[in-house]
Each structure stands twice: as structure tokens, then as C-alpha cells.
Amino acid sequence: MFFSDGGVNIPESLLPKSGNEFMWIGILLLLNFILLSSVRFNNGKAFVHLFKLLNSTTHVDDRLKETYRLESFVNVGFLLNFIIGLFICVFYLAIDMVHLDWSISIVSSALIVFWMFVMQSLPPRIIGWLIGESLPQKTILANTFVGFHFFGIVFSFLGLVWYLNPYFKKELSMLIVILFVLMNLVRIIKNSIVVISAGVSWYYIILYFCTLEILPLFVAYHYVEMNLGVDF
């Protein structure tokens, strides 16, 4: 400015800073921080109990009654944190790695989170009704929700890291996929142990995996590949 021989061009209006279109993600991450802080304030040992429950398999529902119930604010706060955290991570994968459009990324991310929440909470009741077996549904649901609680914290953290350091999106995307697979493996293993302990045949367990775990993923993969032009 001091050493130039010409005038300085002053823009008529301020231009928006690059990346402001993702400001709403920052608001969601702030909401997650408020949720987790509220959970900590409501139950000072909530996170300690969560790690203990994660290492348990059977009678998790009974142990939840001694720590925090499924209908408590702690459970609701953890679940909302999971939904928001997973949504942010899936959205990042959709828009940055799969390169979907903005609107398609938002809708597909919301549908994936909704599908996960419903398909991992409702099927045990349907299977129990179809096969006529008395499944330990409360323990299965408790194991599923405990997994949501723990991995929701991890997804929220990764979403924050991605928001602050987008240069590491390739490494973070691989880590998100690995954690997504790990979350489902932990749920399947823990609930399989519960179901087998209840005397349910391996035949019904394999039938459940094929119809309600593998088949929906197979259908979703082909739908995305054929209609959105995405090749994984």
C-alpha cells in the first residue's frame, strides 16, 4: 500500500469468507457440546457408567436401571448427540468424498441416520414375533443404545476435527468408515451372545443377518450406484 504507485481498489461490499456455507455444522457441533455438558451436569458419573456398560454384554438393561434409565435425560441427550454426530460425519463423506450435491448429501445423510436408528431398534421385536421366540429384547435394546451413546461421542469428536482441519479429510473419512463398521460389529457380537444365551438357534440368527443386516445394505448400494451415478 505504501510503496505502490497506484490507487487501491476497494470492493463495494464484503465478500463472504470461504467455508461459511458449513457454519450450520459448527452450530450442530456446538449443540452436541451443550448436550454432553448437560448430560455431565445431570449425572456426574454418566461417562464412567457408559464405559462400564460398553464392556458388559448380558444384563445390561438391569445395570442401566442402576445408572441411568432408557427414558432418562441422560439417555435422550446421548441419543441426540449420536444422531447429530453421525449425521455430520455421513454428510462430510457424502459431499467431500462421494461428491454428491448439497441437497442430496443432506437428504441421504438424514435417511442413513434414520435407517440405522430404526433398523437397529425395531427388528428384534419383529424377529421375536415372527419366530415365536421370547427374545431378551430389553437387553438387546440396551446394548444397542449403549453403542449409540459411546460411538456418538466419537463421531461428534471426528466431526469437530474435520470441521477444524478439513485438510485431513481423507484420513478422517477412512477412520469414520472403520468406526462405523466397528460399531455394528460390536453390536452384532454382543447381541448374538445375548440371543444365544437365551437358547435361540443359530438358524434364526443367520436368517436375521441375511434379511435385516446384509440385504438392506445390498439394496442401498445398488440404488446409489444406479440412480446417483456413484461408483464405490
PDB file of C-alpha atoms in Angstrom:
ATOM      1  CA  MET A   1       0.000   0.000   0.000  1.00  0.00           C
ATOM      2  CA  PHE A   2       2.761   2.463   0.958  1.00  0.00           C
ATOM      3  CA  PHE A   3       5.095   1.505  -1.900  1.00  0.00           C
ATOM      4  CA  SER A   4       2.577   1.158  -4.709  1.00  0.00           C
ATOM      5  CA  ASP A   5       2.236   3.875  -7.308  1.00  0.00           C
ATOM      6  CA  GLY A   6      -1.433   3.316  -7.959  1.00  0.00           C
ATOM      7  CA  GLY A   7      -4.643   3.511  -6.010  1.00  0.00           C
ATOM      8  CA  VAL A   8      -6.060   0.623  -4.027  1.00  0.00           C
ATOM      9  CA  ASN A   9      -9.286  -0.908  -5.323  1.00  0.00           C
ATOM     10  CA  ILE A  10     -11.800  -1.068  -2.509  1.00  0.00           C
ATOM     11  CA  PRO A  11     -14.667  -3.526  -3.080  1.00  0.00           C
ATOM     12  CA  GLU A  12     -18.186  -2.158  -2.845  1.00  0.00           C
ATOM     13  CA  SER A  13     -19.213  -4.928  -0.430  1.00  0.00           C
ATOM     14  CA  LEU A  14     -17.514  -7.503   1.753  1.00  0.00           C
ATOM     15  CA  LEU A  15     -17.212 -10.914   0.167  1.00  0.00           C
ATOM     16  CA  PRO A  16     -18.224 -13.938   2.253  1.00  0.00           C
ATOM     17  CA  LYS A  17     -15.338 -15.930   3.610  1.00  0.00           C
ATOM     18  CA  SER A  18     -14.873 -19.364   2.019  1.00  0.00           C
ATOM     19  CA  GLY A  19     -16.428 -22.127   4.074  1.00  0.00           C
ATOM     20  CA  ASN A  20     -19.271 -20.084   5.581  1.00  0.00           C
ATOM     21  CA  GLU A  21     -21.712 -22.473   3.946  1.00  0.00           C
ATOM     22  CA  PHE A  22     -20.664 -25.003   6.602  1.00  0.00           C
ATOM     23  CA  MET A  23     -21.373 -22.682   9.503  1.00  0.00           C
ATOM     24  CA  TRP A  24     -24.531 -24.643  10.321  1.00  0.00           C
ATOM     25  CA  ILE A  25     -22.333 -27.680  11.021  1.00  0.00           C
ATOM     26  CA  GLY A  26     -20.481 -25.627  13.597  1.00  0.00           C
ATOM     27  CA  ILE A  27     -23.835 -24.811  15.203  1.00  0.00           C
ATOM     28  CA  LEU A  28     -24.707 -28.526  15.331  1.00  0.00           C
ATOM     29  CA  LEU A  29     -21.327 -29.300  16.894  1.00  0.00           C
ATOM     30  CA  LEU A  30     -21.943 -26.590  19.487  1.00  0.00           C
ATOM     31  CA  LEU A  31     -25.326 -28.178  20.208  1.00  0.00           C
ATOM     32  CA  ASN A  32     -23.587 -31.514  20.763  1.00  0.00           C
ATOM     33  CA  PHE A  33     -21.199 -29.886  23.208  1.00  0.00           C
ATOM     34  CA  ILE A  34     -24.171 -28.422  25.094  1.00  0.00           C
ATOM     35  CA  LEU A  35     -25.896 -31.823  25.130  1.00  0.00           C
ATOM     36  CA  LEU A  36     -22.856 -33.643  26.515  1.00  0.00           C
ATOM     37  CA  SER A  37     -22.271 -30.901  29.075  1.00  0.00           C
ATOM     38  CA  SER A  38     -25.910 -31.147  30.167  1.00  0.00           C
ATOM     39  CA  VAL A  39     -25.590 -34.925  30.484  1.00  0.00           C
ATOM     40  CA  ARG A  40     -22.486 -34.470  32.624  1.00  0.00           C
ATOM     41  CA  PHE A  41     -24.285 -31.893  34.763  1.00  0.00           C
ATOM     42  CA  ASN A  42     -27.360 -34.121  35.158  1.00  0.00           C
ATOM     43  CA  ASN A  43     -25.344 -37.220  36.065  1.00  0.00           C
ATOM     44  CA  GLY A  44     -21.770 -36.673  37.171  1.00  0.00           C
ATOM     45  CA  LYS A  45     -20.831 -40.325  36.607  1.00  0.00           C
ATOM     46  CA  ALA A  46     -22.669 -40.781  33.297  1.00  0.00           C
ATOM     47  CA  PHE A  47     -19.479 -41.182  31.237  1.00  0.00           C
ATOM     48  CA  VAL A  48     -17.936 -43.561  33.768  1.00  0.00           C
ATOM     49  CA  HIS A  49     -21.087 -45.697  33.733  1.00  0.00           C
ATOM     50  CA  LEU A  50     -21.112 -45.609  29.929  1.00  0.00           C
ATOM     51  CA  PHE A  51     -17.632 -47.136  29.639  1.00  0.00           C
ATOM     52  CA  LYS A  52     -18.561 -49.828  32.159  1.00  0.00           C
ATOM     53  CA  LEU A  53     -21.761 -50.667  30.272  1.00  0.00           C
ATOM     54  CA  LEU A  54     -19.833 -50.828  26.996  1.00  0.00           C
ATOM     55  CA  ASN A  55     -17.715 -53.641  28.441  1.00  0.00           C
ATOM     56  CA  SER A  56     -20.806 -55.566  29.583  1.00  0.00           C
ATOM     57  CA  THR A  57     -22.897 -57.886  27.428  1.00  0.00           C
ATOM     58  CA  THR A  58     -25.596 -59.605  29.443  1.00  0.00           C
ATOM     59  CA  HIS A  59     -27.995 -57.994  31.903  1.00  0.00           C
ATOM     60  CA  VAL A  60     -27.127 -54.557  30.561  1.00  0.00           C
ATOM     61  CA  ASP A  61     -30.753 -53.489  30.998  1.00  0.00           C
ATOM     62  CA  ASP A  62     -30.578 -54.261  34.720  1.00  0.00           C
ATOM     63  CA  ARG A  63     -27.338 -52.322  35.068  1.00  0.00           C
ATOM     64  CA  LEU A  64     -28.875 -49.379  33.218  1.00  0.00           C
ATOM     65  CA  LYS A  65     -31.554 -49.200  35.899  1.00  0.00           C
ATOM     66  CA  GLU A  66     -28.803 -48.748  38.470  1.00  0.00           C
ATOM     67  CA  THR A  67     -27.093 -45.972  36.463  1.00  0.00           C
ATOM     68  CA  TYR A  68     -29.477 -44.162  34.116  1.00  0.00           C
ATOM     69  CA  ARG A  69     -32.736 -45.446  32.629  1.00  0.00           C
ATOM     70  CA  LEU A  70     -33.575 -45.504  28.914  1.00  0.00           C
ATOM     71  CA  GLU A  71     -36.267 -42.882  29.463  1.00  0.00           C
ATOM     72  CA  SER A  72     -33.943 -40.556  31.405  1.00  0.00           C
ATOM     73  CA  PHE A  73     -32.499 -37.250  30.199  1.00  0.00           C
ATOM     74  CA  VAL A  74     -29.026 -38.835  30.066  1.00  0.00           C
ATOM     75  CA  ASN A  75     -30.178 -41.423  27.527  1.00  0.00           C
ATOM     76  CA  VAL A  76     -32.025 -38.817  25.437  1.00  0.00           C
ATOM     77  CA  GLY A  77     -29.006 -36.497  25.478  1.00  0.00           C
ATOM     78  CA  PHE A  78     -26.638 -39.272  24.410  1.00  0.00           C
ATOM     79  CA  LEU A  79     -29.002 -40.376  21.623  1.00  0.00           C
ATOM     80  CA  LEU A  80     -29.421 -36.847  20.256  1.00  0.00           C
ATOM     81  CA  ASN A  81     -25.636 -36.473  20.319  1.00  0.00           C
ATOM     82  CA  PHE A  82     -25.317 -39.733  18.363  1.00  0.00           C
ATOM     83  CA  ILE A  83     -27.874 -38.685  15.745  1.00  0.00           C
ATOM     84  CA  ILE A  84     -26.255 -35.285  15.187  1.00  0.00           C
ATOM     85  CA  GLY A  85     -22.680 -36.614  15.268  1.00  0.00           C
ATOM     86  CA  LEU A  86     -23.362 -39.434  12.814  1.00  0.00           C
ATOM     87  CA  PHE A  87     -25.312 -37.085  10.535  1.00  0.00           C
ATOM     88  CA  ILE A  88     -22.371 -34.672  10.366  1.00  0.00           C
ATOM     89  CA  CYS A  89     -19.886 -37.453   9.583  1.00  0.00           C
ATOM     90  CA  VAL A  90     -22.089 -39.021   6.898  1.00  0.00           C
ATOM     91  CA  PHE A  91     -22.712 -35.586   5.367  1.00  0.00           C
ATOM     92  CA  TYR A  92     -18.970 -34.937   5.155  1.00  0.00           C
ATOM     93  CA  LEU A  93     -18.433 -38.299   3.471  1.00  0.00           C
ATOM     94  CA  ALA A  94     -21.264 -37.668   1.015  1.00  0.00           C
ATOM     95  CA  ILE A  95     -20.245 -34.161  -0.046  1.00  0.00           C
ATOM     96  CA  ASP A  96     -16.431 -34.367   0.147  1.00  0.00           C
ATOM     97  CA  MET A  97     -15.618 -37.992  -0.652  1.00  0.00           C
ATOM     98  CA  VAL A  98     -18.556 -39.245  -2.733  1.00  0.00           C
ATOM     99  CA  HIS A  99     -19.058 -35.748  -4.243  1.00  0.00           C
ATOM    100  CA  LEU A 100     -22.843 -35.665  -4.094  1.00  0.00           C
ATOM    101  CA  ASP A 101     -24.826 -32.472  -4.499  1.00  0.00           C
ATOM    102  CA  TRP A 102     -25.559 -30.337  -1.448  1.00  0.00           C
ATOM    103  CA  SER A 103     -29.268 -31.212  -1.202  1.00  0.00           C
ATOM    104  CA  ILE A 104     -28.708 -34.889  -1.989  1.00  0.00           C
ATOM    105  CA  SER A 105     -25.985 -35.066   0.674  1.00  0.00           C
ATOM    106  CA  ILE A 106     -28.279 -33.649   3.352  1.00  0.00           C
ATOM    107  CA  VAL A 107     -31.222 -35.882   2.449  1.00  0.00           C
ATOM    108  CA  SER A 108     -29.129 -39.041   2.069  1.00  0.00           C
ATOM    109  CA  SER A 109     -27.325 -38.400   5.371  1.00  0.00           C
ATOM    110  CA  ALA A 110     -30.617 -37.909   7.201  1.00  0.00           C
ATOM    111  CA  LEU A 111     -32.045 -41.089   5.647  1.00  0.00           C
ATOM    112  CA  ILE A 112     -28.983 -43.147   6.586  1.00  0.00           C
ATOM    113  CA  VAL A 113     -29.143 -41.989  10.213  1.00  0.00           C
ATOM    114  CA  PHE A 114     -32.896 -42.656  10.340  1.00  0.00           C
ATOM    115  CA  TRP A 115     -32.428 -46.088   8.768  1.00  0.00           C
ATOM    116  CA  MET A 116     -29.730 -47.017  11.269  1.00  0.00           C
ATOM    117  CA  PHE A 117     -31.753 -45.905  14.259  1.00  0.00           C
ATOM    118  CA  VAL A 118     -34.928 -47.711  13.171  1.00  0.00           C
ATOM    119  CA  MET A 119     -33.336 -50.860  11.743  1.00  0.00           C
ATOM    120  CA  GLN A 120     -31.208 -51.431  14.834  1.00  0.00           C
ATOM    121  CA  SER A 121     -34.003 -50.764  17.351  1.00  0.00           C
ATOM    122  CA  LEU A 122     -37.114 -52.326  15.835  1.00  0.00           C
ATOM    123  CA  PRO A 123     -36.029 -55.679  14.212  1.00  0.00           C
ATOM    124  CA  PRO A 124     -35.573 -57.662  17.480  1.00  0.00           C
ATOM    125  CA  ARG A 125     -39.279 -57.221  18.217  1.00  0.00           C
ATOM    126  CA  ILE A 126     -40.243 -58.190  14.673  1.00  0.00           C
ATOM    127  CA  ILE A 127     -37.990 -61.262  14.682  1.00  0.00           C
ATOM    128  CA  GLY A 128     -39.295 -62.341  18.069  1.00  0.00           C
ATOM    129  CA  TRP A 129     -42.852 -62.082  16.797  1.00  0.00           C
ATOM    130  CA  LEU A 130     -42.103 -63.939  13.533  1.00  0.00           C
ATOM    131  CA  ILE A 131     -40.193 -66.883  15.006  1.00  0.00           C
ATOM    132  CA  GLY A 132     -42.296 -67.103  18.149  1.00  0.00           C
ATOM    133  CA  GLU A 133     -39.229 -66.894  20.390  1.00  0.00           C
ATOM    134  CA  SER A 134     -39.129 -64.889  23.598  1.00  0.00           C
ATOM    135  CA  LEU A 135     -36.053 -62.776  22.905  1.00  0.00           C
ATOM    136  CA  PRO A 136     -34.393 -60.694  25.645  1.00  0.00           C
ATOM    137  CA  GLN A 137     -35.468 -57.524  23.880  1.00  0.00           C
ATOM    138  CA  LYS A 138     -34.645 -55.166  26.752  1.00  0.00           C
ATOM    139  CA  THR A 139     -31.044 -56.382  26.902  1.00  0.00           C
ATOM    140  CA  ILE A 140     -30.671 -56.209  23.113  1.00  0.00           C
ATOM    141  CA  LEU A 141     -32.077 -52.676  23.037  1.00  0.00           C
ATOM    142  CA  ALA A 142     -29.847 -51.648  25.951  1.00  0.00           C
ATOM    143  CA  ASN A 143     -26.736 -52.996  24.170  1.00  0.00           C
ATOM    144  CA  THR A 144     -27.721 -51.124  21.010  1.00  0.00           C
ATOM    145  CA  PHE A 145     -28.312 -47.845  22.823  1.00  0.00           C
ATOM    146  CA  VAL A 146     -25.074 -48.100  24.800  1.00  0.00           C
ATOM    147  CA  GLY A 147     -23.252 -48.485  21.473  1.00  0.00           C
ATOM    148  CA  PHE A 148     -25.069 -45.415  20.168  1.00  0.00           C
ATOM    149  CA  HIS A 149     -24.059 -43.463  23.273  1.00  0.00           C
ATOM    150  CA  PHE A 150     -20.361 -44.304  23.051  1.00  0.00           C
ATOM    151  CA  PHE A 151     -19.836 -44.041  19.297  1.00  0.00           C
ATOM    152  CA  GLY A 152     -21.940 -40.891  19.185  1.00  0.00           C
ATOM    153  CA  ILE A 153     -19.271 -39.194  21.294  1.00  0.00           C
ATOM    154  CA  VAL A 154     -16.565 -40.476  18.936  1.00  0.00           C
ATOM    155  CA  PHE A 155     -18.445 -39.361  15.800  1.00  0.00           C
ATOM    156  CA  SER A 156     -19.013 -35.923  17.307  1.00  0.00           C
ATOM    157  CA  PHE A 157     -15.296 -35.614  18.041  1.00  0.00           C
ATOM    158  CA  LEU A 158     -14.358 -36.653  14.494  1.00  0.00           C
ATOM    159  CA  GLY A 159     -16.908 -34.213  13.097  1.00  0.00           C
ATOM    160  CA  LEU A 160     -15.274 -31.436  15.121  1.00  0.00           C
ATOM    161  CA  VAL A 161     -11.787 -32.418  13.951  1.00  0.00           C
ATOM    162  CA  TRP A 162     -12.965 -32.492  10.320  1.00  0.00           C
ATOM    163  CA  TYR A 163     -14.644 -29.086  10.738  1.00  0.00           C
ATOM    164  CA  LEU A 164     -11.469 -27.527  12.121  1.00  0.00           C
ATOM    165  CA  ASN A 165      -8.976 -29.455   9.920  1.00  0.00           C
ATOM    166  CA  PRO A 166     -10.559 -30.235   6.516  1.00  0.00           C
ATOM    167  CA  TYR A 167      -7.100 -30.944   5.082  1.00  0.00           C
ATOM    168  CA  PHE A 168      -7.146 -34.366   6.757  1.00  0.00           C
ATOM    169  CA  LYS A 169     -10.486 -35.391   5.247  1.00  0.00           C
ATOM    170  CA  LYS A 170      -9.084 -38.496   3.545  1.00  0.00           C
ATOM    171  CA  GLU A 171      -7.654 -39.889   6.765  1.00  0.00           C
ATOM    172  CA  LEU A 172     -10.761 -38.898   8.724  1.00  0.00           C
ATOM    173  CA  SER A 173     -13.086 -40.464   6.150  1.00  0.00           C
ATOM    174  CA  MET A 174     -11.297 -43.804   6.476  1.00  0.00           C
ATOM    175  CA  LEU A 175     -11.454 -43.557  10.252  1.00  0.00           C
ATOM    176  CA  ILE A 176     -15.197 -42.808  10.136  1.00  0.00           C
ATOM    177  CA  VAL A 177     -15.857 -45.841   7.928  1.00  0.00           C
ATOM    178  CA  ILE A 178     -13.780 -48.068  10.210  1.00  0.00           C
ATOM    179  CA  LEU A 179     -15.626 -46.830  13.305  1.00  0.00           C
ATOM    180  CA  PHE A 180     -18.972 -47.292  11.567  1.00  0.00           C
ATOM    181  CA  VAL A 181     -18.111 -50.921  10.807  1.00  0.00           C
ATOM    182  CA  LEU A 182     -16.706 -51.419  14.313  1.00  0.00           C
ATOM    183  CA  MET A 183     -19.870 -50.039  15.907  1.00  0.00           C
ATOM    184  CA  ASN A 184     -22.016 -52.534  14.020  1.00  0.00           C
ATOM    185  CA  LEU A 185     -19.638 -55.429  14.734  1.00  0.00           C
ATOM    186  CA  VAL A 186     -19.703 -54.685  18.468  1.00  0.00           C
ATOM    187  CA  ARG A 187     -23.492 -54.547  18.422  1.00  0.00           C
ATOM    188  CA  ILE A 188     -23.817 -57.792  16.445  1.00  0.00           C
ATOM    189  CA  ILE A 189     -21.350 -59.702  18.635  1.00  0.00           C
ATOM    190  CA  LYS A 190     -22.827 -58.516  21.930  1.00  0.00           C
ATOM    191  CA  ASN A 191     -26.428 -59.132  20.891  1.00  0.00           C
ATOM    192  CA  SER A 192     -25.546 -62.519  19.371  1.00  0.00           C
ATOM    193  CA  ILE A 193     -24.107 -63.596  22.729  1.00  0.00           C
ATOM    194  CA  VAL A 194     -27.322 -62.458  24.432  1.00  0.00           C
ATOM    195  CA  VAL A 195     -29.556 -64.274  21.949  1.00  0.00           C
ATOM    196  CA  ILE A 196     -27.517 -67.492  22.036  1.00  0.00           C
ATOM    197  CA  SER A 197     -27.554 -67.412  25.844  1.00  0.00           C
ATOM    198  CA  ALA A 198     -31.350 -67.238  25.639  1.00  0.00           C
ATOM    199  CA  GLY A 199     -31.385 -70.531  23.682  1.00  0.00           C
ATOM    200  CA  VAL A 200     -32.188 -69.185  20.209  1.00  0.00           C
ATOM    201  CA  SER A 201     -30.988 -71.341  17.310  1.00  0.00           C
ATOM    202  CA  TRP A 202     -28.124 -70.256  15.059  1.00  0.00           C
ATOM    203  CA  TYR A 203     -30.510 -70.667  12.116  1.00  0.00           C
ATOM    204  CA  TYR A 204     -32.614 -67.703  13.202  1.00  0.00           C
ATOM    205  CA  ILE A 205     -29.553 -65.583  13.890  1.00  0.00           C
ATOM    206  CA  ILE A 206     -28.162 -66.201  10.381  1.00  0.00           C
ATOM    207  CA  LEU A 207     -31.615 -65.556   8.898  1.00  0.00           C
ATOM    208  CA  TYR A 208     -31.768 -62.249  10.749  1.00  0.00           C
ATOM    209  CA  PHE A 209     -28.344 -61.140   9.494  1.00  0.00           C
ATOM    210  CA  CYS A 210     -29.170 -62.015   5.888  1.00  0.00           C
ATOM    211  CA  THR A 211     -32.590 -60.342   5.789  1.00  0.00           C
ATOM    212  CA  LEU A 212     -32.232 -57.294   8.050  1.00  0.00           C
ATOM    213  CA  GLU A 213     -28.494 -56.559   8.089  1.00  0.00           C
ATOM    214  CA  ILE A 214     -26.959 -57.565   4.743  1.00  0.00           C
ATOM    215  CA  LEU A 215     -29.933 -57.278   2.354  1.00  0.00           C
ATOM    216  CA  PRO A 216     -30.752 -53.600   3.119  1.00  0.00           C
ATOM    217  CA  LEU A 217     -27.083 -52.636   2.608  1.00  0.00           C
ATOM    218  CA  PHE A 218     -27.004 -54.548  -0.676  1.00  0.00           C
ATOM    219  CA  VAL A 219     -30.171 -52.819  -1.922  1.00  0.00           C
ATOM    220  CA  ALA A 220     -28.951 -49.383  -0.802  1.00  0.00           C
ATOM    221  CA  TYR A 221     -25.601 -49.899  -2.547  1.00  0.00           C
ATOM    222  CA  HIS A 222     -27.217 -50.764  -5.876  1.00  0.00           C
ATOM    223  CA  TYR A 223     -29.707 -47.907  -5.585  1.00  0.00           C
ATOM    224  CA  VAL A 224     -26.944 -45.355  -5.046  1.00  0.00           C
ATOM    225  CA  GLU A 225     -24.794 -46.855  -7.803  1.00  0.00           C
ATOM    226  CA  MET A 226     -27.608 -46.913 -10.374  1.00  0.00           C
ATOM    227  CA  ASN A 227     -29.506 -43.687  -9.576  1.00  0.00           C
ATOM    228  CA  LEU A 228     -26.793 -41.316  -8.324  1.00  0.00           C
ATOM    229  CA  GLY A 229     -24.013 -42.451 -10.615  1.00  0.00           C
ATOM    230  CA  VAL A 230     -21.639 -43.149  -7.747  1.00  0.00           C
ATOM    231  CA  ASP A 231     -19.127 -45.946  -8.180  1.00  0.00           C
ATOM    232  CA  PHE A 232     -17.611 -47.178  -4.912  1.00  0.00           C
TER     233      PHE A 232
END
